[in-house]
XYZ file of C-alpha atoms in Angstrom:
489
model
C 0.000 0.000 0.000
C 1.124 3.530 -0.691
C 0.820 6.763 1.215
C 0.638 8.761 -2.003
C -2.289 11.147 -2.114
C -2.597 11.650 1.641
C -2.073 14.772 3.703
C -1.871 14.484 7.480
C -2.852 16.987 10.162
C -2.462 16.380 13.882
C -4.160 18.035 16.839
C -2.707 18.089 20.347
C -4.455 16.498 23.307
C -5.524 19.929 24.559
C -8.657 21.230 22.901
C -8.953 24.841 21.879
C -11.470 25.500 23.653
C -45.960 21.823 18.300
C -46.123 25.208 19.513
C -48.731 27.053 17.383
C -45.813 28.671 15.618
C -44.856 25.302 14.193
C -47.947 25.215 12.038
C -46.974 28.569 10.547
C -43.576 27.386 9.315
C -42.860 28.186 5.711
C -43.431 24.802 4.077
C -41.154 25.603 1.163
C -38.259 26.362 3.492
C -38.951 23.264 5.585
C -39.037 21.123 2.467
C -35.751 22.709 1.378
C -34.206 21.849 4.755
C -35.396 18.254 4.570
C -34.079 17.937 1.035
C -30.734 19.481 1.986
C -30.328 17.283 5.056
C -31.054 14.176 2.995
C -28.441 15.219 0.444
C -26.006 16.168 3.178
C -26.098 12.735 4.734
C -26.527 10.581 1.638
C -23.508 8.522 0.598
C -22.674 8.064 -3.069
C -24.654 4.850 -2.967
C -23.635 1.855 -5.009
C -26.012 -0.901 -5.920
C -26.827 -4.088 -4.094
C -25.404 -6.003 -7.064
C -22.044 -4.239 -6.642
C -21.910 -5.135 -2.956
C -22.843 -8.767 -3.581
C -19.776 -9.349 -5.774
C -17.595 -9.224 -2.661
C -19.542 -11.854 -0.740
C -17.587 -14.758 -2.153
C -14.343 -13.438 -0.639
C -15.425 -14.015 2.921
C -18.005 -15.444 5.207
C -20.292 -12.721 6.452
C -22.849 -14.235 8.791
C -26.198 -12.548 8.178
C -29.068 -12.568 10.652
C -32.301 -10.707 11.339
C -32.998 -9.812 14.971
C -35.512 -7.660 16.841
C -33.724 -4.820 18.585
C -35.097 -3.571 21.925
C -34.749 0.150 21.129
C -36.739 0.602 17.921
C -38.482 -2.776 18.372
C -38.207 -3.716 14.730
C -36.439 -6.296 12.593
C -32.760 -5.363 12.236
C -30.274 -6.803 9.743
C -26.906 -7.761 11.314
C -23.676 -8.927 9.630
C -20.680 -10.446 11.419
C -17.423 -11.823 10.143
C -13.687 -11.959 10.593
C -11.588 -13.343 13.422
C -13.443 -14.905 16.324
C -12.367 -13.624 19.722
C -10.507 -10.608 18.312
C -11.303 -6.987 19.080
C -14.505 -5.882 17.366
C -14.442 -3.319 14.558
C -17.950 -1.848 14.324
C -18.853 -0.283 10.959
C -21.701 2.269 10.802
C -23.070 3.303 7.415
C -24.612 6.589 6.299
C -28.125 7.465 5.177
C -28.099 5.637 1.852
C -30.442 2.839 0.834
C -27.485 0.489 0.436
C -26.954 0.423 4.184
C -24.191 -1.847 5.434
C -23.497 -3.062 1.896
C -20.929 -0.298 1.540
C -18.752 -2.233 4.011
C -18.856 -5.612 2.225
C -15.208 -5.276 1.038
C -14.016 -4.632 4.599
C -14.269 -8.344 5.416
C -11.579 -9.164 2.894
C -9.350 -6.345 4.179
C -9.599 -6.868 7.965
C -10.947 -10.372 8.605
C -7.578 -11.753 9.763
C -7.236 -9.148 12.534
C -10.688 -8.089 13.718
C -14.096 -9.406 14.557
C -16.162 -7.325 12.123
C -19.663 -6.183 12.997
C -22.004 -4.132 10.857
C -25.744 -3.753 10.346
C -28.432 -1.889 8.497
C -29.380 0.867 10.904
C -33.051 0.729 11.942
C -34.963 2.608 9.252
C -32.481 1.716 6.480
C -31.586 -1.078 4.094
C -33.076 -4.428 5.057
C -34.031 -3.310 8.575
C -37.578 -2.294 9.504
C -38.665 1.175 8.374
C -41.067 2.855 10.783
C -42.282 6.347 11.587
C -40.047 6.745 14.661
C -37.654 9.334 16.060
C -34.365 8.206 14.525
C -32.226 10.620 16.529
C -28.515 10.383 17.417
C -29.492 9.699 21.035
C -31.844 6.866 20.030
C -29.217 5.397 17.733
C -26.689 5.599 20.591
C -29.011 3.434 22.671
C -29.255 1.009 19.755
C -25.439 0.944 19.403
C -25.055 0.268 23.106
C -27.315 -2.758 22.753
C -25.438 -4.010 19.676
C -21.992 -3.554 21.233
C -23.033 -5.176 24.514
C -24.633 -8.139 22.748
C -22.157 -8.824 19.943
C -18.756 -7.499 21.132
C -16.398 -8.446 23.923
C -14.742 -5.409 25.478
C -14.269 -1.862 24.123
C -14.632 -1.656 20.346
C -13.137 0.183 17.423
C -15.894 2.337 15.933
C -15.788 3.453 12.289
C -18.619 5.609 10.954
C -19.137 7.051 7.491
C -21.262 10.123 6.658
C -24.288 10.095 8.986
C -22.761 7.006 10.581
C -19.812 9.215 11.517
C -21.898 11.529 13.687
C -23.674 8.535 15.240
C -20.268 7.053 16.082
C -19.199 10.420 17.485
C -22.310 10.644 19.656
C -21.847 7.110 20.976
C -18.130 7.611 21.713
C -18.948 10.748 23.725
C -21.884 9.307 25.676
C -20.493 5.796 26.237
C -16.713 6.305 26.367
C -16.125 3.101 28.320
C -17.273 1.040 25.341
C -15.112 2.714 22.659
C -11.354 2.168 22.486
C -10.824 3.867 19.137
C -12.900 6.116 16.893
C -12.547 6.584 13.132
C -14.709 9.193 11.404
C -14.998 9.141 7.616
C -16.507 12.228 5.937
C -18.880 12.672 8.875
C -21.988 14.730 8.116
C -24.163 17.107 10.083
C -21.674 18.549 12.614
C -21.547 22.184 11.533
C -24.585 24.339 12.150
C -27.295 23.684 9.566
C -27.258 27.304 8.362
C -23.543 27.131 7.560
C -24.117 24.105 5.378
C -27.284 25.423 3.760
C -25.858 28.809 2.865
C -22.808 27.224 1.289
C -24.823 24.541 -0.457
C -27.246 27.044 -1.979
C -24.539 29.276 -3.422
C -24.343 28.425 -7.102
C -21.949 29.308 -9.868
C -22.037 28.759 -13.620
C -20.681 25.326 -14.570
C -16.887 25.379 -14.807
C -17.082 23.799 -18.245
C -19.256 26.633 -19.575
C -17.407 28.956 -21.984
C -16.626 32.331 -20.435
C -18.701 34.175 -23.018
C -21.760 32.224 -21.806
C -20.893 32.255 -18.104
C -20.592 36.044 -17.752
C -24.292 36.801 -18.520
C -25.292 34.268 -15.803
C -23.335 35.953 -13.024
C -25.903 38.626 -12.171
C -29.004 36.390 -11.961
C -27.059 33.785 -9.989
C -25.843 36.456 -7.576
C -29.463 37.534 -7.034
C -30.577 33.923 -6.517
C -27.734 33.289 -4.060
C -28.745 36.358 -2.096
C -32.375 35.273 -1.987
C -31.634 31.710 -0.915
C -29.133 32.809 1.716
C -31.612 35.370 3.026
C -34.346 32.730 3.200
C -32.184 30.453 5.347
C -31.234 33.282 7.692
C -34.857 34.450 7.979
C -35.953 30.902 8.781
C -33.295 30.746 11.498
C -34.440 34.098 12.929
C -38.168 33.438 12.935
C -38.369 29.839 14.065
C -38.536 29.090 17.750
C -35.976 26.672 19.143
C -38.670 24.041 19.600
C -40.171 24.030 16.088
C -38.121 21.278 14.462
C -37.889 19.375 17.744
C -41.675 19.451 17.962
C -41.950 17.931 14.516
C -39.348 15.269 15.239
C -40.972 14.295 18.536
C -44.543 14.056 17.204
C -45.600 10.911 15.352
C -48.400 12.746 13.551
C -46.179 15.681 12.526
C -43.410 13.372 11.381
C -45.999 11.759 9.156
C -47.588 15.018 7.942
C -44.476 17.139 7.464
C -41.756 14.553 6.826
C -43.839 11.818 5.243
C -42.874 9.437 8.052
C -39.727 8.593 6.059
C -36.864 7.272 8.208
C -34.164 8.784 5.980
C -35.691 12.257 6.214
C -36.329 11.948 9.944
C -32.816 10.657 10.693
C -31.166 13.257 8.463
C -33.050 16.145 10.010
C -32.479 14.873 13.553
C -28.731 14.576 12.951
C -28.532 18.039 11.390
C -30.522 19.491 14.306
C -28.152 18.030 16.915
C -25.710 20.347 18.668
C -22.520 18.328 19.055
C -20.492 21.101 20.694
C -20.991 19.813 24.288
C -19.982 16.279 23.241
C -16.697 16.719 21.385
C -14.570 17.397 24.454
C -15.963 14.281 26.148
C -14.465 11.863 23.622
C -11.656 9.858 25.216
C -10.981 7.338 22.453
C -7.972 7.652 20.170
C -9.528 9.389 17.173
C -8.624 9.290 13.500
C -10.473 11.400 10.946
C -10.354 10.522 7.246
C -11.717 12.893 4.600
C -11.998 13.063 0.828
C -10.406 16.340 -0.280
C -13.045 16.895 -2.959
C -16.074 15.990 -0.841
C -18.811 18.429 -1.915
C -21.523 16.874 0.251
C -19.697 17.223 3.561
C -16.842 19.594 2.766
C -13.368 19.174 4.235
C -14.051 22.145 6.504
C -16.035 19.815 8.774
C -13.061 17.469 9.124
C -10.744 20.357 9.971
C -13.226 21.592 12.590
C -13.536 18.131 14.164
C -9.745 17.727 14.299
C -9.556 21.027 16.170
C -12.240 20.117 18.718
C -11.739 16.410 19.490
C -8.880 15.886 21.948
C -5.821 14.434 20.249
C -7.521 13.786 16.902
C -5.530 13.279 13.703
C -6.927 14.253 10.306
C -5.847 12.538 7.083
C -6.973 14.053 3.802
C -7.259 11.799 0.757
C -6.642 13.620 -2.498
C -8.779 12.931 -5.579
C -11.591 11.534 -3.442
C -15.062 12.795 -2.623
C -17.666 11.597 -0.150
C -16.850 7.875 -0.377
C -13.054 7.580 -0.260
C -13.318 3.870 0.591
C -14.535 3.357 -2.988
C -12.928 6.197 -4.881
C -9.415 5.597 -3.500
C -9.738 2.194 -1.841
C -6.043 1.358 -1.479
C -5.132 4.789 -0.123
C -8.170 4.773 2.154
C -7.271 1.451 3.758
C -3.671 2.625 4.256
C -5.048 5.660 6.107
C -7.423 3.450 8.092
C -4.591 1.189 9.214
C -2.656 4.193 10.458
C -5.755 5.345 12.316
C -6.014 1.887 13.889
C -2.491 2.269 15.289
C -2.433 5.999 16.036
C -1.656 7.117 19.580
C -1.937 10.819 20.352
C 1.080 12.342 22.045
C 1.417 15.393 24.217
C 2.366 18.462 22.225
C 4.293 21.006 24.273
C 2.658 24.414 24.468
C 5.476 26.755 23.514
C 5.202 30.447 24.378
C 4.112 32.589 21.466
C 6.910 34.715 20.058
C 5.781 36.920 17.190
C 8.192 37.601 14.338
C 7.764 41.354 14.316
C 7.062 41.438 10.572
C 3.919 42.966 9.110
C 1.974 42.103 5.960
C -0.757 43.784 3.974
C -3.131 43.312 1.050
C -4.575 46.259 -0.900
C -7.102 45.927 -3.748
C -6.000 42.386 -4.557
C -7.625 38.986 -4.924
C -6.480 35.466 -4.156
C -3.672 36.400 -1.743
C -2.568 33.777 0.822
C -0.745 34.466 4.086
C 0.969 31.795 6.137
C 3.449 31.874 8.999
C 4.198 34.253 11.866
C 3.328 37.968 11.813
C 3.104 40.877 14.205
C 0.205 42.274 12.166
C -1.772 41.685 8.966
C -3.856 44.426 7.327
C -6.289 43.672 4.505
C -8.065 46.463 2.598
C -10.584 46.020 -0.224
C -9.370 42.527 -1.060
C -11.316 39.414 -2.036
C -10.679 35.695 -1.579
C -7.821 36.218 0.872
C -6.663 33.181 2.860
C -4.873 33.039 6.198
C -3.556 29.489 6.532
C -1.604 28.294 9.593
C -1.014 31.882 10.708
C 0.098 33.173 14.090
C -0.428 36.908 14.430
C -0.566 39.706 16.959
C -3.616 41.225 15.285
C -5.484 41.166 11.978
C -7.361 44.180 10.585
C -9.810 43.694 7.704
C -11.546 46.534 5.817
C -14.168 45.970 3.096
C -12.818 42.518 2.275
C -13.673 38.821 2.231
C -11.232 36.419 3.869
C -10.968 32.825 5.040
C -8.915 31.827 8.078
C -7.902 28.245 8.853
C -5.839 26.624 11.610
C -4.616 29.953 12.950
C -4.008 31.840 16.213
C -4.307 35.529 17.010
C -2.857 36.939 20.223
C -3.828 40.586 20.484
C -3.154 42.972 23.335
C -6.163 45.197 22.665
C -8.123 43.792 19.693
C -7.308 40.491 18.037
C -9.422 40.633 14.873
C -10.962 43.891 13.630
C -13.488 43.631 10.763
C -15.097 46.648 9.077
C -17.883 45.788 6.590
C -16.230 42.506 5.757
C -17.037 38.808 5.435
C -14.971 36.402 7.542
C -15.079 32.610 7.305
C -12.910 30.993 9.965
C -12.248 27.352 10.860
C -10.075 26.144 13.741
C -9.171 29.666 14.853
C -8.322 30.820 18.371
C -8.218 34.472 19.416
C -7.018 35.736 22.779
C -7.073 39.489 23.482
C -8.707 42.194 25.557
C -11.403 42.164 22.842
C -11.209 39.073 20.655
C -13.280 40.498 17.771
C -14.217 44.118 17.147
C -16.638 44.441 14.244
C -18.632 47.004 12.304
C -21.302 45.860 9.862
C -19.597 42.531 9.206
C -20.663 38.894 8.840
C -18.827 35.921 10.311
C -19.101 32.170 9.734
C -17.080 30.595 12.548
C -16.497 26.860 12.999
C -14.411 25.330 15.801
C -13.407 28.833 16.874
C -12.295 29.769 20.391
C -12.758 33.405 21.428
C -11.230 34.559 24.695
C -11.791 38.226 25.498
C -10.893 39.732 28.842
C -13.236 42.671 28.159
C -15.451 41.083 25.485
C -15.387 38.251 22.999
C -17.217 40.333 20.388
C -18.058 44.006 20.404
C -19.361 46.154 17.569
C -20.079 49.752 16.604
C -22.569 48.635 13.937
C -24.683 45.483 14.075
C -22.808 42.412 12.938
C -23.919 38.794 12.504
C -21.980 35.758 13.627
C -22.822 32.153 12.783
C -21.097 29.812 15.224
C -20.573 26.075 14.800
C -19.117 23.944 17.638
C -17.263 26.963 19.054
C -16.439 28.302 22.512
C -16.485 31.744 24.105
C -14.874 32.987 27.293
C -15.766 36.560 28.207
C -17.455 38.578 30.988
C -20.701 38.381 28.965
C -20.736 34.703 27.969
C -18.824 31.557 28.808
C -19.282 28.146 27.231
C -20.107 26.432 23.959
C -21.912 28.359 21.252
C -23.666 26.888 18.228
C -26.012 29.124 16.267
C -26.543 32.669 15.014
C -25.721 35.657 17.208
C -26.373 39.277 16.288
C -24.230 41.716 18.193
C -24.984 45.432 18.562
C -23.162 48.219 20.305
C -25.398 47.771 23.355
C -25.170 43.984 23.464
C -21.575 42.707 23.292
C -20.836 39.027 23.507
């Protein structure tokens, strides 16, 4: 096996830390959400015929049992080495179910007792109008692991199965020795995914002379769809979707009683931010670099938030790297099966003293150590693996990834700008000072001795699995916050 096509990122052990209104929900928006969640969590499904071609290579033992959680017929497959540690494989929200793992028997049968199943509501298991939530699936997994495994297991989950594995590892840490997440879906806040998903561009293969006339109408459409998602987030009460998910009649009326839709929406509705720091298992994260369904940003965010996690990125692979780059994927999986997180010393921050700037440019990338970075009227600027004393942004759009800002007064200042940040930590008197700006922040840690966020003109911040430490708020934050001059964060 070869390591070609793999990039590796490591993270240290220390984390950076129906009401009546329901009936008035905009049905078009709700349908859009259901559709998006289904797409978000749907693997690139193969066919049952494809999966069956691997059966002759091994001896999967197939049984139907009645599980005590959902109380329906559940399809179980076992194989591999008897008496060995159990490798539990959890599929995503595709109709193929556990069939996606058929080739794993050939790859790991000499070393592991392999256990997989069609999740209740999927594949050959019973499909009912039930609440298929991460918590309910965790109860199901506890039953499966207790019944079919001996001792703590290795847990590998793909797509929606990844977030179910994550939930189980956090809530039942004594039963999970090792966790492997593959292109896990539904971790970032739903609005972050929806807004990105709805932004459209002319096809890349379209000749420029034809693409240019489409820019204006597509810009208008992107604005409208993004606005619709934000309005839905503003106007809905926190209980609306929960009320639908928890009502048998509403699940039937609004969601058609379809397990895939129910499970997808329940996973996307879950706030995983309180769970990530509770994971104690050695954790490997594997991601297809070109995954458009669950973009790599989610993997980077998870690597930043799960203690000691290691992220491996598989080039030239999308949402199903186990099929698209099978040899490279299994090489990455074997490293994840052996990975042991080590302590990374926390060295004092020493800034280089150099400054950098961008003026009226596009596509500029900064990396490394700076005293200060100033960005004026620039677009598509990237700060990658940056350590800085402060960053000032004026009328620009920037993306920040795997970076640290240590400011004395203000860490990040944004004036009428758009900031997308992933795996960013800011520590200053005021972590963020903003004026009329929009932020999309994932796995971000804001520590402000005076304030985490203050503004002179209303600014909007979308948080996903982030943390804040300030006199005004302390703890995990996952959702939209609007900050005004009179209401700092």
